[in-house]
């Protein structure tokens, strides 16, 4: 796994949350955030994802595919964190 810079994570995290990154990029980002307490704090990734899910649950027009993608991202984050 190629190492990436904390600043790159900060730049990319919004695209990540919007699901705009390629699967490979998102994976690299997830791995870094999971291993880097600084980025986890900075990005509040899990909180942000939870808010996104909450928003799509109270907002019926949110496409089911998007909600599925967000949920699977949360699962991946949770599973990787528990692996530590
Ligand atoms: Zn970092």
GROMACS .gro file of N, CA, C and O and ligand atoms in nm:
model
  337
    1UNK      N    1   0.085  -0.121   0.000
    1UNK     CA    2   0.000   0.000   0.000
    1UNK      C    3   0.088   0.125   0.000
    1UNK      O    4   0.174   0.141   0.086
    2UNK      N    5   0.069   0.209  -0.098
    2UNK     CA    6   0.147   0.332  -0.108
    2UNK      C    7   0.111   0.427   0.006
    2UNK      O    8  -0.006   0.448   0.036
    3UNK      N    9   0.214   0.484   0.068
    3UNK     CA   10   0.188   0.580   0.175
    3UNK      C   11   0.139   0.712   0.116
    3UNK      O   12   0.186   0.756   0.012
    4UNK      N   13   0.044   0.774   0.182
    4UNK     CA   14   0.002   0.906   0.136
    4UNK      C   15   0.016   1.007   0.249
    4UNK      O   16   0.022   0.971   0.366
    5UNK      N   17   0.017   1.129   0.210
    5UNK     CA   18   0.044   1.240   0.300
    5UNK      C   19  -0.084   1.283   0.371
    5UNK      O   20  -0.193   1.277   0.315
    6UNK      N   21  -0.070   1.326   0.497
    6UNK     CA   22  -0.187   1.373   0.572
    6UNK      C   23  -0.257   1.488   0.500
    6UNK      O   24  -0.380   1.498   0.503
    7UNK      N   25  -0.178   1.573   0.436
    7UNK     CA   26  -0.241   1.688   0.369
    7UNK      C   27  -0.324   1.643   0.250
    7UNK      O   28  -0.427   1.702   0.219
    8UNK      N   29  -0.278   1.536   0.186
    8UNK     CA   30  -0.354   1.482   0.074
    8UNK      C   31  -0.489   1.429   0.122
    8UNK      O   32  -0.592   1.446   0.057
    9UNK      N   33  -0.487   1.368   0.240
    9UNK     CA   34  -0.612   1.316   0.296
    9UNK      C   35  -0.710   1.430   0.320
    9UNK      O   36  -0.828   1.421   0.286
   10UNK      N   37  -0.658   1.539   0.378
   10UNK     CA   38  -0.746   1.653   0.405
   10UNK      C   39  -0.805   1.710   0.276
   10UNK      O   40  -0.920   1.753   0.272
   11UNK      N   41  -0.723   1.707   0.170
   11UNK     CA   42  -0.771   1.756   0.041
   11UNK      C   43  -0.879   1.666  -0.018
   11UNK      O   44  -0.973   1.710  -0.080
   12UNK      N   45  -0.859   1.536   0.002
   12UNK     CA   46  -0.942   1.439  -0.070
   12UNK      C   47  -1.064   1.393   0.009
   12UNK      O   48  -1.154   1.331  -0.048
   13UNK      N   49  -1.067   1.425   0.139
   13UNK     CA   50  -1.169   1.361   0.222
   13UNK      C   51  -1.311   1.401   0.180
   13UNK      O   52  -1.403   1.321   0.189
   14UNK      N   53  -1.325   1.524   0.131
   14UNK     CA   54  -1.460   1.565   0.091
   14UNK      C   55  -1.506   1.490  -0.032
   14UNK      O   56  -1.623   1.449  -0.041
   15UNK      N   57  -1.412   1.470  -0.125
   15UNK     CA   58  -1.444   1.388  -0.242
   15UNK      C   59  -1.477   1.246  -0.199
   15UNK      O   60  -1.567   1.182  -0.252
   16UNK      N   61  -1.401   1.200  -0.099
   16UNK     CA   62  -1.424   1.065  -0.046
   16UNK      C   63  -1.566   1.054   0.009
   16UNK      O   64  -1.640   0.960  -0.021
   17UNK      N   65  -1.604   1.153   0.090
   17UNK     CA   66  -1.737   1.151   0.151
   17UNK      C   67  -1.847   1.164   0.046
   17UNK      O   68  -1.956   1.113   0.064
   18UNK      N   69  -1.815   1.235  -0.062
   18UNK     CA   70  -1.913   1.251  -0.170
   18UNK      C   71  -1.915   1.131  -0.264
   18UNK      O   72  -1.991   1.128  -0.359
   19UNK      N   73  -1.826   1.035  -0.238
   19UNK     CA   74  -1.819   0.917  -0.324
   19UNK      C   75  -1.762   0.946  -0.461
   19UNK      O   76  -1.794   0.878  -0.558
   20UNK      N   77  -1.677   1.050  -0.470
   20UNK     CA   78  -1.624   1.090  -0.600
   20UNK      C   79  -1.488   1.027  -0.630
   20UNK      O   80  -1.435   1.044  -0.739
   21UNK      N   81  -1.432   0.957  -0.533
   21UNK     CA   82  -1.302   0.896  -0.557
   21UNK      C   83  -1.319   0.758  -0.619
   21UNK      O   84  -1.421   0.692  -0.600
   22UNK      N   85  -1.217   0.717  -0.692
   22UNK     CA   86  -1.218   0.580  -0.743
   22UNK      C   87  -1.205   0.485  -0.623
   22UNK      O   88  -1.162   0.525  -0.515
   23UNK      N   89  -1.244   0.362  -0.646
   23UNK     CA   90  -1.240   0.264  -0.538
   23UNK      C   91  -1.099   0.252  -0.480
   23UNK      O   92  -1.079   0.239  -0.360
   24UNK      N   93  -0.999   0.257  -0.569
   24UNK     CA   94  -0.860   0.242  -0.526
   24UNK      C   95  -0.818   0.361  -0.439
   24UNK      O   96  -0.758   0.343  -0.334
   25UNK      N   97  -0.853   0.482  -0.485
   25UNK     CA   98  -0.818   0.601  -0.408
   25UNK      C   99  -0.887   0.600  -0.272
   25UNK      O  100  -0.827   0.632  -0.169
   26UNK      N  101  -1.015   0.563  -0.273
   26UNK     CA  102  -1.091   0.560  -0.147
   26UNK      C  103  -1.029   0.461  -0.050
   26UNK      O  104  -1.022   0.485   0.070
   27UNK      N  105  -0.980   0.349  -0.105
   27UNK     CA  106  -0.918   0.248  -0.023
   27UNK      C  107  -0.791   0.299   0.042
   27UNK      O  108  -0.767   0.278   0.162
   28UNK      N  109  -0.708   0.366  -0.038
   28UNK     CA  110  -0.583   0.423   0.015
   28UNK      C  111  -0.615   0.522   0.125
   28UNK      O  112  -0.552   0.524   0.231
   29UNK      N  113  -0.717   0.604   0.102
   29UNK     CA  114  -0.756   0.706   0.199
   29UNK      C  115  -0.804   0.640   0.329
   29UNK      O  116  -0.765   0.680   0.438
   30UNK      N  117  -0.890   0.541   0.313
   30UNK     CA  118  -0.943   0.470   0.430
   30UNK      C  119  -0.830   0.411   0.514
   30UNK      O  120  -0.830   0.422   0.636
   31UNK      N  121  -0.735   0.347   0.445
   31UNK     CA  122  -0.625   0.284   0.516
   31UNK      C  123  -0.544   0.388   0.593
   31UNK      O  124  -0.505   0.364   0.707
   32UNK      N  125  -0.518   0.503   0.529
   32UNK     CA  126  -0.440   0.605   0.597
   32UNK      C  127  -0.516   0.658   0.719
   32UNK      O  128  -0.462   0.665   0.829
   33UNK      N  129  -0.642   0.693   0.699
   33UNK     CA  130  -0.721   0.751   0.808
   33UNK      C  131  -0.731   0.652   0.923
   33UNK      O  132  -0.724   0.687   1.040
   34UNK      N  133  -0.745   0.525   0.887
   34UNK     CA  134  -0.757   0.422   0.990
   34UNK      C  135  -0.631   0.410   1.074
   34UNK      O  136  -0.636   0.382   1.193
   35UNK      N  137  -0.516   0.432   1.010
   35UNK     CA  138  -0.388   0.414   1.080
   35UNK      C  139  -0.336   0.543   1.140
   35UNK      O  140  -0.238   0.543   1.212
   36UNK      N  141  -0.399   0.655   1.110
   36UNK     CA  142  -0.345   0.785   1.147
   36UNK      C  143  -0.445   0.858   1.237
   36UNK      O  144  -0.548   0.907   1.190
   37UNK      N  145  -0.414   0.864   1.365
   37UNK     CA  146  -0.504   0.928   1.461
   37UNK      C  147  -0.527   1.075   1.425
   37UNK      O  148  -0.636   1.128   1.444
   38UNK      N  149  -0.422   1.138   1.373
   38UNK     CA  150  -0.433   1.279   1.337
   38UNK      C  151  -0.543   1.299   1.233
   38UNK      O  152  -0.629   1.384   1.248
   39UNK      N  153  -0.540   1.218   1.128
   39UNK     CA  154  -0.638   1.233   1.021
   39UNK      C  155  -0.778   1.195   1.069
   39UNK      O  156  -0.876   1.256   1.028
   40UNK      N  157  -0.785   1.094   1.153
   40UNK     CA  158  -0.915   1.053   1.205
   40UNK      C  159  -0.978   1.170   1.281
   40UNK      O  160  -1.095   1.201   1.266
   41UNK      N  161  -0.897   1.237   1.364
   41UNK     CA  162  -0.943   1.355   1.437
   41UNK      C  163  -0.981   1.467   1.342
   41UNK      O  164  -1.086   1.528   1.354
   42UNK      N  165  -0.890   1.493   1.250
   42UNK     CA  166  -0.908   1.606   1.159
   42UNK      C  167  -1.034   1.591   1.076
   42UNK      O  168  -1.106   1.686   1.054
   43UNK      N  169  -1.056   1.473   1.027
   43UNK     CA  170  -1.164   1.455   0.932
   43UNK      C  171  -1.295   1.420   0.998
   43UNK      O  172  -1.400   1.437   0.939
   44UNK      N  173  -1.289   1.370   1.122
   44UNK     CA  174  -1.411   1.322   1.187
   44UNK      C  175  -1.490   1.235   1.091
   44UNK      O  176  -1.612   1.248   1.076
   45UNK      N  177  -1.419   1.147   1.026
   45UNK     CA  178  -1.476   1.071   0.916
   45UNK      C  179  -1.602   0.996   0.955
   45UNK      O  180  -1.704   1.004   0.887
   46UNK      N  181  -1.595   0.927   1.067
   46UNK     CA  182  -1.708   0.843   1.106
   46UNK      C  183  -1.830   0.930   1.136
   46UNK      O  184  -1.941   0.901   1.092
   47UNK      N  185  -1.808   1.039   1.210
   47UNK     CA  186  -1.918   1.131   1.239
   47UNK      C  187  -1.979   1.186   1.112
   47UNK      O  188  -2.101   1.193   1.099
   48UNK      N  189  -1.893   1.224   1.021
   48UNK     CA  190  -1.941   1.281   0.896
   48UNK      C  191  -2.025   1.180   0.819
   48UNK      O  192  -2.131   1.214   0.765
   49UNK      N  193  -1.979   1.057   0.816
   49UNK     CA  194  -2.055   0.953   0.745
   49UNK      C  195  -2.188   0.929   0.813
   49UNK      O  196  -2.291   0.912   0.748
   50UNK      N  197  -2.187   0.928   0.946
   50UNK     CA  198  -2.312   0.907   1.019
   50UNK      C  199  -2.412   1.017   0.987
   50UNK      O  200  -2.530   0.992   0.970
   51UNK      N  201  -2.361   1.141   0.982
   51UNK     CA  202  -2.450   1.254   0.949
   51UNK      C  203  -2.508   1.237   0.810
   51UNK      O  204  -2.625   1.265   0.787
   52UNK      N  205  -2.423   1.193   0.717
   52UNK     CA  206  -2.469   1.171   0.581
   52UNK      C  207  -2.582   1.069   0.577
   52UNK      O  208  -2.683   1.088   0.510
   53UNK      N  209  -2.564   0.961   0.651
   53UNK     CA  210  -2.666   0.856   0.652
   53UNK      C  211  -2.795   0.909   0.713
   53UNK      O  212  -2.903   0.890   0.661
   54UNK      N  213  -2.781   0.981   0.824
   54UNK     CA  214  -2.896   1.038   0.891
   54UNK      C  215  -2.974   1.128   0.793
   54UNK      O  216  -3.095   1.121   0.784
   55UNK      N  217  -2.896   1.209   0.718
   55UNK     CA  218  -2.958   1.299   0.623
   55UNK      C  219  -3.031   1.222   0.515
   55UNK      O  220  -3.142   1.257   0.478
   56UNK      N  221  -2.969   1.116   0.465
   56UNK     CA  222  -3.037   1.045   0.357
   56UNK      C  223  -3.157   0.966   0.408
   56UNK      O  224  -3.248   0.937   0.333
   57UNK      N  225  -3.157   0.933   0.538
   57UNK     CA  226  -3.272   0.861   0.593
   57UNK      C  227  -3.393   0.952   0.610
   57UNK      O  228  -3.506   0.909   0.595
   58UNK      N  229  -3.369   1.079   0.643
   58UNK     CA  230  -3.481   1.170   0.663
   58UNK      C  231  -3.521   1.238   0.532
   58UNK      O  232  -3.614   1.315   0.528
   59UNK      N  233  -3.446   1.208   0.428
   59UNK     CA  234  -3.470   1.275   0.300
   59UNK      C  235  -3.499   1.170   0.193
   59UNK      O  236  -3.408   1.115   0.133
   60UNK      N  237  -3.625   1.139   0.169
   60UNK     CA  238  -3.664   1.030   0.080
   60UNK      C  239  -3.602   1.034  -0.061
   60UNK      O  240  -3.572   0.928  -0.113
   61UNK      N  241  -3.581   1.152  -0.121
   61UNK     CA  242  -3.526   1.151  -0.258
   61UNK      C  243  -3.384   1.096  -0.270
   61UNK      O  244  -3.337   1.074  -0.379
   62UNK      N  245  -3.314   1.076  -0.155
   62UNK     CA  246  -3.178   1.022  -0.163
   62UNK      C  247  -3.181   0.886  -0.230
   62UNK      O  248  -3.254   0.797  -0.188
   63UNK      N  249  -3.102   0.870  -0.335
   63UNK     CA  250  -3.104   0.743  -0.410
   63UNK      C  251  -3.058   0.627  -0.322
   63UNK      O  252  -2.965   0.642  -0.243
   64UNK      N  253  -3.125   0.516  -0.335
   64UNK     CA  254  -3.091   0.398  -0.254
   64UNK      C  255  -2.947   0.355  -0.276
   64UNK      O  256  -2.880   0.312  -0.183
   65UNK      N  257  -2.899   0.371  -0.398
   65UNK     CA  258  -2.762   0.328  -0.428
   65UNK      C  259  -2.662   0.410  -0.348
   65UNK      O  260  -2.563   0.358  -0.298
   66UNK      N  261  -2.690   0.541  -0.336
   66UNK     CA  262  -2.600   0.627  -0.259
   66UNK      C  263  -2.599   0.585  -0.113
   66UNK      O  264  -2.494   0.575  -0.051
   67UNK      N  265  -2.718   0.559  -0.058
   67UNK     CA  266  -2.727   0.520   0.082
   67UNK      C  267  -2.650   0.389   0.104
   67UNK      O  268  -2.576   0.375   0.200
   68UNK      N  269  -2.667   0.296   0.014
   68UNK     CA  270  -2.595   0.169   0.024
   68UNK      C  271  -2.445   0.192   0.026
   68UNK      O  272  -2.373   0.131   0.103
   69UNK      N  273  -2.398   0.283  -0.061
   69UNK     CA  274  -2.255   0.309  -0.070
   69UNK      C  275  -2.204   0.368   0.062
   69UNK      O  276  -2.100   0.330   0.113
   70UNK      N  277  -2.280   0.461   0.119
   70UNK     CA  278  -2.240   0.522   0.246
   70UNK      C  279  -2.236   0.417   0.356
   70UNK      O  280  -2.141   0.409   0.432
   71UNK      N  281  -2.338   0.336   0.361
   71UNK     CA  282  -2.343   0.232   0.465
   71UNK      C  283  -2.225   0.138   0.451
   71UNK      O  284  -2.162   0.101   0.549
   72UNK      N  285  -2.191   0.101   0.328
   72UNK     CA  286  -2.079   0.008   0.310
   72UNK      C  287  -1.948   0.075   0.347
   72UNK      O  288  -1.855   0.010   0.394
   73UNK      N  289  -1.939   0.208   0.328
   73UNK     CA  290  -1.817   0.278   0.369
   73UNK      C  291  -1.806   0.275   0.521
   73UNK      O  292  -1.699   0.252   0.576
   74UNK      N  293  -1.915   0.297   0.591
   74UNK     CA  294  -1.912   0.294   0.737
   74UNK      C  295  -1.872   0.156   0.785
   74UNK      O  296  -1.790   0.141   0.874
   75UNK      N  297  -1.930   0.053   0.725
   75UNK     CA  298  -1.895  -0.083   0.765
   75UNK      C  299  -1.747  -0.108   0.746
   75UNK      O  300  -1.684  -0.166   0.833
   76UNK      N  301  -1.691  -0.063   0.634
   76UNK     CA  302  -1.549  -0.085   0.609
   76UNK      C  303  -1.466  -0.015   0.715
   76UNK      O  304  -1.374  -0.073   0.770
   77UNK      N  305  -1.501   0.109   0.748
   77UNK     CA  306  -1.427   0.183   0.849
   77UNK      C  307  -1.435   0.109   0.982
   77UNK      O  308  -1.335   0.086   1.048
   78UNK      N  309  -1.555   0.070   1.021
   78UNK     CA  310  -1.573   0.001   1.148
   78UNK      C  311  -1.494  -0.129   1.153
   78UNK      O  312  -1.421  -0.154   1.248
   79UNK      N  313  -1.505  -0.207   1.048
   79UNK     CA  314  -1.437  -0.338   1.046
   79UNK      C  315  -1.286  -0.318   1.054
   79UNK      O  316  -1.219  -0.383   1.132
   80UNK      N  317  -1.233  -0.223   0.976
   80UNK     CA  318  -1.088  -0.204   0.980
   80UNK      C  319  -1.045  -0.155   1.119
   80UNK      O  320  -0.941  -0.195   1.168
   81UNK      N  321  -1.123  -0.073   1.182
   81UNK     CA  322  -1.084  -0.023   1.314
   81UNK      C  323  -1.084  -0.136   1.416
   81UNK      O  324  -0.997  -0.143   1.499
   82UNK      N  325  -1.179  -0.224   1.407
   82UNK     CA  326  -1.184  -0.333   1.503
   82UNK      C  327  -1.073  -0.434   1.481
   82UNK      O  328  -1.040  -0.511   1.568
   83UNK      N  329  -1.013  -0.432   1.361
   83UNK     CA  330  -0.903  -0.522   1.329
   83UNK      C  331  -0.775  -0.487   1.402
   83UNK      O  332  -0.685  -0.568   1.408
   84UNK      N  333  -0.766  -0.365   1.454
   84UNK     CA  334  -0.639  -0.315   1.508
   84UNK      C  335  -0.583  -0.405   1.617
   84UNK      O  336  -0.639  -0.436   1.710
   85LIG    ZN1  337  -0.264   1.128   0.848
   0.00000   0.00000   0.00000
